[in-house]
mmCIF file of C-alpha atoms in Angstrom:
data_model
loop_
_atom_site.group_PDB
_atom_site.id
_atom_site.type_symbol
_atom_site.label_atom_id
_atom_site.label_comp_id
_atom_site.label_asym_id
_atom_site.label_seq_id
_atom_site.Cartn_x
_atom_site.Cartn_y
_atom_site.Cartn_z
ATOM 1 C CA UNK A 24 -0.004 -0.080 0.032
ATOM 2 C CA UNK A 25 1.076 3.481 -0.830
ATOM 3 C CA UNK A 26 2.427 5.277 2.450
ATOM 4 C CA UNK A 27 2.173 9.055 3.108
ATOM 5 C CA UNK A 28 3.660 10.930 5.966
ATOM 6 C CA UNK A 29 1.739 13.952 7.031
ATOM 7 C CA UNK A 30 3.681 16.579 9.262
ATOM 8 C CA UNK A 31 1.108 18.952 10.376
ATOM 9 C CA UNK A 32 0.819 20.513 13.927
ATOM 10 C CA UNK A 33 -2.881 21.652 13.455
ATOM 11 C CA UNK A 34 -4.935 18.560 14.545
ATOM 12 C CA UNK A 35 -8.137 19.733 12.590
ATOM 13 C CA UNK A 36 -6.106 20.022 9.289
ATOM 14 C CA UNK A 37 -4.165 16.908 9.972
ATOM 15 C CA UNK A 38 -7.396 14.849 10.515
ATOM 16 C CA UNK A 39 -8.864 16.279 7.382
ATOM 17 C CA UNK A 40 -5.787 15.275 5.340
ATOM 18 C CA UNK A 41 -5.749 11.731 6.914
ATOM 19 C CA UNK A 42 -9.411 11.169 6.374
ATOM 20 C CA UNK A 43 -9.231 12.253 2.712
ATOM 21 C CA UNK A 44 -6.146 10.465 1.605
ATOM 22 C CA UNK A 45 -7.222 7.247 3.557
ATOM 23 C CA UNK A 46 -10.583 7.506 1.579
ATOM 24 C CA UNK A 47 -8.398 7.062 -1.448
ATOM 25 C CA UNK A 48 -6.914 3.851 -0.258
ATOM 26 C CA UNK A 49 -3.595 5.440 1.128
ATOM 27 C CA UNK A 50 -1.937 4.691 4.274
ATOM 28 C CA UNK A 51 -1.251 7.844 6.250
ATOM 29 C CA UNK A 52 1.060 8.425 9.329
ATOM 30 C CA UNK A 53 0.734 11.752 11.084
ATOM 31 C CA UNK A 54 3.318 13.496 13.356
ATOM 32 C CA UNK A 55 2.679 16.897 14.923
ATOM 33 C CA UNK A 56 6.114 18.636 15.080
ATOM 34 C CA UNK A 57 8.887 19.296 12.728
ATOM 35 C CA UNK A 58 11.712 17.369 14.550
ATOM 36 C CA UNK A 59 9.848 14.221 14.817
ATOM 37 C CA UNK A 60 8.644 14.640 11.194
ATOM 38 C CA UNK A 61 12.246 14.942 9.939
ATOM 39 C CA UNK A 62 13.231 11.765 11.825
ATOM 40 C CA UNK A 63 10.231 9.933 10.388
ATOM 41 C CA UNK A 64 10.895 11.233 6.815
ATOM 42 C CA UNK A 65 14.557 10.187 6.937
ATOM 43 C CA UNK A 66 13.990 6.720 8.484
ATOM 44 C CA UNK A 67 10.583 5.779 7.090
ATOM 45 C CA UNK A 68 9.780 4.288 3.704
ATOM 46 C CA UNK A 69 7.250 6.777 2.405
ATOM 47 C CA UNK A 70 5.957 7.414 -1.104
ATOM 48 C CA UNK A 71 5.074 11.068 -0.408
ATOM 49 C CA UNK A 72 5.155 13.697 2.269
ATOM 50 C CA UNK A 73 2.639 16.409 2.981
ATOM 51 C CA UNK A 74 4.421 19.107 4.859
ATOM 52 C CA UNK A 75 3.161 22.166 6.720
ATOM 53 C CA UNK A 76 5.279 25.219 6.313
ATOM 54 C CA UNK A 77 5.090 26.416 9.941
ATOM 55 C CA UNK A 78 5.739 23.771 12.551
ATOM 56 C CA UNK A 79 6.895 23.687 16.222
ATOM 57 C CA UNK A 80 10.603 22.726 16.900
ATOM 58 C CA UNK A 81 11.649 22.691 13.203
ATOM 59 C CA UNK A 82 9.781 24.602 10.447
ATOM 60 C CA UNK A 83 8.831 23.081 7.075
ATOM 61 C CA UNK A 84 11.366 24.882 4.974
ATOM 62 C CA UNK A 85 14.197 23.590 7.153
ATOM 63 C CA UNK A 86 12.882 20.088 6.814
ATOM 64 C CA UNK A 87 12.596 20.106 2.995
ATOM 65 C CA UNK A 88 16.171 21.646 2.739
ATOM 66 C CA UNK A 89 17.664 19.067 4.959
ATOM 67 C CA UNK A 90 15.923 16.161 3.198
ATOM 68 C CA UNK A 91 17.169 17.306 -0.178
ATOM 69 C CA UNK A 92 20.579 18.111 1.174
ATOM 70 C CA UNK A 93 20.985 14.588 2.423
ATOM 71 C CA UNK A 94 19.608 12.932 -0.814
ATOM 72 C CA UNK A 95 16.073 12.037 0.179
ATOM 73 C CA UNK A 96 14.067 12.400 -3.025
ATOM 74 C CA UNK A 97 10.520 11.579 -1.684
ATOM 75 C CA UNK A 98 7.927 13.898 -3.378
ATOM 76 C CA UNK A 99 6.970 16.607 -0.970
ATOM 77 C CA UNK A 100 3.622 18.696 -1.135
ATOM 78 C CA UNK A 101 3.992 21.844 1.038
ATOM 79 C CA UNK A 102 0.880 23.134 2.730
ATOM 80 C CA UNK A 103 0.855 26.670 4.236
ATOM 81 C CA UNK A 104 -1.073 29.622 5.205
ATOM 82 C CA UNK A 105 1.567 31.733 3.651
ATOM 83 C CA UNK A 106 0.141 32.332 0.263
ATOM 84 C CA UNK A 107 2.156 35.081 -1.275
ATOM 85 C CA UNK A 108 4.332 34.342 -4.404
ATOM 86 C CA UNK A 109 7.732 34.814 -2.684
ATOM 87 C CA UNK A 110 6.842 32.094 -0.058
ATOM 88 C CA UNK A 111 5.741 29.670 -2.860
ATOM 89 C CA UNK A 112 8.996 30.282 -4.684
ATOM 90 C CA UNK A 113 11.024 29.636 -1.459
ATOM 91 C CA UNK A 114 9.224 26.450 -0.786
ATOM 92 C CA UNK A 115 9.588 25.141 -4.395
ATOM 93 C CA UNK A 116 13.288 26.169 -4.573
ATOM 94 C CA UNK A 117 14.059 24.501 -1.337
ATOM 95 C CA UNK A 118 12.952 21.406 -2.828
ATOM 96 C CA UNK A 119 9.158 21.141 -2.498
ATOM 97 C CA UNK A 120 7.392 19.522 -5.412
ATOM 98 C CA UNK A 121 4.173 21.419 -5.077
ATOM 99 C CA UNK A 122 2.656 23.994 -2.843
ATOM 100 C CA UNK A 123 -0.873 24.281 -1.612
ATOM 101 C CA UNK A 124 -2.185 27.304 0.365
ATOM 102 C CA UNK A 125 -4.616 27.077 3.340
ATOM 103 C CA UNK A 126 -7.519 26.941 3.407
ATOM 104 C CA UNK A 127 -7.731 24.299 0.772
ATOM 105 C CA UNK A 128 -10.330 21.805 -0.665
ATOM 106 C CA UNK A 129 -9.691 18.309 0.457
ATOM 107 C CA UNK A 130 -10.317 17.069 -2.962
ATOM 108 C CA UNK A 131 -7.785 19.242 -4.569
ATOM 109 C CA UNK A 132 -5.186 18.246 -1.901
ATOM 110 C CA UNK A 133 -5.914 14.567 -2.828
ATOM 111 C CA UNK A 134 -5.610 15.376 -6.450
ATOM 112 C CA UNK A 135 -2.248 17.001 -6.038
ATOM 113 C CA UNK A 136 -1.063 14.006 -4.113
ATOM 114 C CA UNK A 137 -2.171 11.685 -6.847
ATOM 115 C CA UNK A 138 -0.389 13.718 -9.475
ATOM 116 C CA UNK A 139 2.827 13.773 -7.445
ATOM 117 C CA UNK A 140 2.622 9.970 -7.113
ATOM 118 C CA UNK A 141 2.154 9.489 -10.713
ATOM 119 C CA UNK A 142 5.238 11.518 -11.428
ATOM 120 C CA UNK A 143 7.200 9.449 -9.124
ATOM 121 C CA UNK A 144 6.056 6.249 -10.726
ATOM 122 C CA UNK A 145 8.516 5.039 -13.305
ATOM 123 C CA UNK A 146 7.303 5.618 -16.723
ATOM 124 C CA UNK A 147 7.411 2.569 -19.036
ATOM 125 C CA UNK A 148 10.447 3.152 -21.245
ATOM 126 C CA UNK A 149 8.506 1.790 -24.286
ATOM 127 C CA UNK A 150 5.610 4.160 -23.753
ATOM 128 C CA UNK A 151 5.457 6.258 -26.930
ATOM 129 C CA UNK A 152 1.856 7.376 -26.860
ATOM 130 C CA UNK A 153 -1.095 8.211 -24.551
ATOM 131 C CA UNK A 154 -4.650 7.201 -25.600
ATOM 132 C CA UNK A 155 -8.104 8.040 -24.265
ATOM 133 C CA UNK A 156 -10.909 6.328 -26.268
ATOM 134 C CA UNK A 157 -10.220 6.975 -29.986
ATOM 135 C CA UNK A 158 -7.845 9.964 -29.151
ATOM 136 C CA UNK A 159 -4.129 9.303 -29.443
ATOM 137 C CA UNK A 160 -1.139 11.572 -28.560
ATOM 138 C CA UNK A 161 2.283 10.435 -30.009
ATOM 139 C CA UNK A 162 4.926 11.461 -27.511
ATOM 140 C CA UNK A 163 7.677 11.095 -30.024
ATOM 141 C CA UNK A 164 6.311 13.000 -32.986
ATOM 142 C CA UNK A 165 4.223 15.294 -30.699
ATOM 143 C CA UNK A 166 1.211 14.860 -32.918
ATOM 144 C CA UNK A 167 -2.494 14.085 -32.002
ATOM 145 C CA UNK A 168 -5.157 12.292 -33.891
ATOM 146 C CA UNK A 169 -8.832 11.325 -33.197
ATOM 147 C CA UNK A 170 -10.401 8.507 -35.209
ATOM 148 C CA UNK A 171 -7.103 8.267 -37.020
ATOM 149 C CA UNK A 172 -7.577 11.876 -38.280
ATOM 150 C CA UNK A 173 -4.522 14.185 -37.641
ATOM 151 C CA UNK A 174 -5.246 17.140 -35.465
ATOM 152 C CA UNK A 175 -3.113 20.343 -35.791
ATOM 153 C CA UNK A 176 -2.135 21.516 -32.268
ATOM 154 C CA UNK A 177 -0.145 24.648 -31.289
ATOM 155 C CA UNK A 178 2.700 24.102 -28.826
ATOM 156 C CA UNK A 179 0.542 25.245 -25.705
ATOM 157 C CA UNK A 180 -2.385 23.181 -26.872
ATOM 158 C CA UNK A 181 -0.181 20.083 -27.111
ATOM 159 C CA UNK A 182 1.191 20.727 -23.552
ATOM 160 C CA UNK A 183 -2.172 21.163 -22.208
ATOM 161 C CA UNK A 184 -3.539 17.971 -23.920
ATOM 162 C CA UNK A 185 -0.535 16.085 -22.633
ATOM 163 C CA UNK A 186 -1.117 17.129 -19.090
ATOM 164 C CA UNK A 187 -4.755 16.080 -19.312
ATOM 165 C CA UNK A 188 -4.114 12.756 -20.911
ATOM 166 C CA UNK A 189 -1.337 11.866 -18.474
ATOM 167 C CA UNK A 190 -3.961 12.460 -15.727
ATOM 168 C CA UNK A 191 -6.867 10.593 -17.441
ATOM 169 C CA UNK A 192 -10.045 10.478 -15.282
ATOM 170 C CA UNK A 193 -8.472 13.021 -12.774
ATOM 171 C CA UNK A 194 -10.130 16.301 -12.144
ATOM 172 C CA UNK A 195 -7.449 18.965 -12.632
ATOM 173 C CA UNK A 196 -8.046 22.427 -11.116
ATOM 174 C CA UNK A 197 -7.395 25.578 -13.050
ATOM 175 C CA UNK A 198 -4.569 26.320 -10.640
ATOM 176 C CA UNK A 199 -2.865 22.960 -11.329
ATOM 177 C CA UNK A 200 -3.319 23.463 -15.043
ATOM 178 C CA UNK A 201 -1.874 26.935 -14.909
ATOM 179 C CA UNK A 202 1.207 26.010 -12.916
ATOM 180 C CA UNK A 203 1.943 22.963 -15.064
ATOM 181 C CA UNK A 204 1.367 24.257 -18.476
ATOM 182 C CA UNK A 205 2.421 27.927 -18.075
ATOM 183 C CA UNK A 206 4.840 27.406 -15.254
ATOM 184 C CA UNK A 207 4.076 30.526 -13.110
ATOM 185 C CA UNK A 208 1.657 31.651 -10.363
ATOM 186 C CA UNK A 209 -2.042 31.353 -11.076
ATOM 187 C CA UNK A 210 -3.858 34.596 -11.645
ATOM 188 C CA UNK A 211 -7.535 33.916 -10.696
ATOM 189 C CA UNK A 212 -8.577 36.950 -12.856
ATOM 190 C CA UNK A 213 -7.224 35.502 -16.136
ATOM 191 C CA UNK A 214 -9.377 33.630 -18.643
ATOM 192 C CA UNK A 215 -6.326 32.163 -20.324
ATOM 193 C CA UNK A 216 -7.142 28.425 -19.402
ATOM 194 C CA UNK A 217 -10.740 28.852 -20.560
ATOM 195 C CA UNK A 218 -9.608 30.148 -23.874
ATOM 196 C CA UNK A 219 -7.115 27.428 -24.498
ATOM 197 C CA UNK A 220 -9.456 24.726 -23.403
ATOM 198 C CA UNK A 221 -12.183 26.183 -25.706
ATOM 199 C CA UNK A 222 -9.630 26.008 -28.586
ATOM 200 C CA UNK A 223 -8.568 22.461 -27.580
ATOM 201 C CA UNK A 224 -12.219 21.327 -27.515
ATOM 202 C CA UNK A 225 -12.832 22.677 -30.985
ATOM 203 C CA UNK A 226 -10.119 20.280 -32.267
ATOM 204 C CA UNK A 227 -10.622 17.430 -29.945
ATOM 205 C CA UNK A 228 -14.316 17.361 -29.654
ATOM 206 C CA UNK A 229 -15.780 18.711 -32.891
ATOM 207 C CA UNK A 230 -19.473 18.372 -33.796
ATOM 208 C CA UNK A 231 -20.591 14.720 -34.099
ATOM 209 C CA UNK A 232 -17.782 13.374 -31.753
ATOM 210 C CA UNK A 233 -18.571 12.179 -28.217
ATOM 211 C CA UNK A 234 -16.872 14.955 -25.933
ATOM 212 C CA UNK A 235 -13.774 13.638 -24.034
ATOM 213 C CA UNK A 236 -12.897 16.946 -22.228
ATOM 214 C CA UNK A 237 -15.478 17.861 -19.525
ATOM 215 C CA UNK A 238 -15.895 20.740 -17.262
ATOM 216 C CA UNK A 239 -16.433 19.864 -13.590
ATOM 217 C CA UNK A 240 -18.298 22.879 -12.262
ATOM 218 C CA UNK A 241 -16.278 24.519 -9.505
ATOM 219 C CA UNK A 242 -13.481 22.208 -9.692
ATOM 220 C CA UNK A 243 -11.673 22.204 -13.044
ATOM 221 C CA UNK A 244 -11.403 19.984 -16.124
ATOM 222 C CA UNK A 245 -11.139 16.226 -16.829
ATOM 223 C CA UNK A 246 -10.393 14.175 -19.781
ATOM 224 C CA UNK A 247 -11.902 10.695 -19.644
ATOM 225 C CA UNK A 248 -13.406 7.887 -21.587
ATOM 226 C CA UNK A 249 -17.091 8.659 -22.669
ATOM 227 C CA UNK A 250 -19.638 8.085 -20.060
#
């Protein structure tokens, strides 16, 4: 079973994390202070760590820096009430793999954990394409086709489609898409994602085809096999 270490001093938040991840079939160990958390992170065989930024005895930034310095490569999802861009950058540059601000939606937290676990999983060295129903993305030629009809994708459309297809069936929030595809802090006032999703839909899901890209109201977008 996949094992998660949650280092979080707030009991309410910790129980929320444990309950949500356990419901997804993950085994979760919880520690409430930074020093014990570091010891467990170093000595335990964990597949991922959720790490609070502000902790008693040893803060989250010190923990992630120490782990990376001694060669521990376990994926780390940093969670913090410190939401400004500078803090995000500090956490990511220190070695965090993702950064989630409080308060957060439990399902988004779980989605981010699942995405990080997928990244950790070794990719089949023979994998050359991704497929959802009759949609195929060739990872070698960087070309897409549906029903064996070639699709003309712009570079950003390709990157967006690849991210969706690598997480087939998984709801991806607008923030997750923005940070993965564009690579910088999400601006909630922009319609950039909506514009690109709209353009991609016109190519992937034209009239007469069963739609593969779906909007999940209030949550984000998902690409999946037809219902």
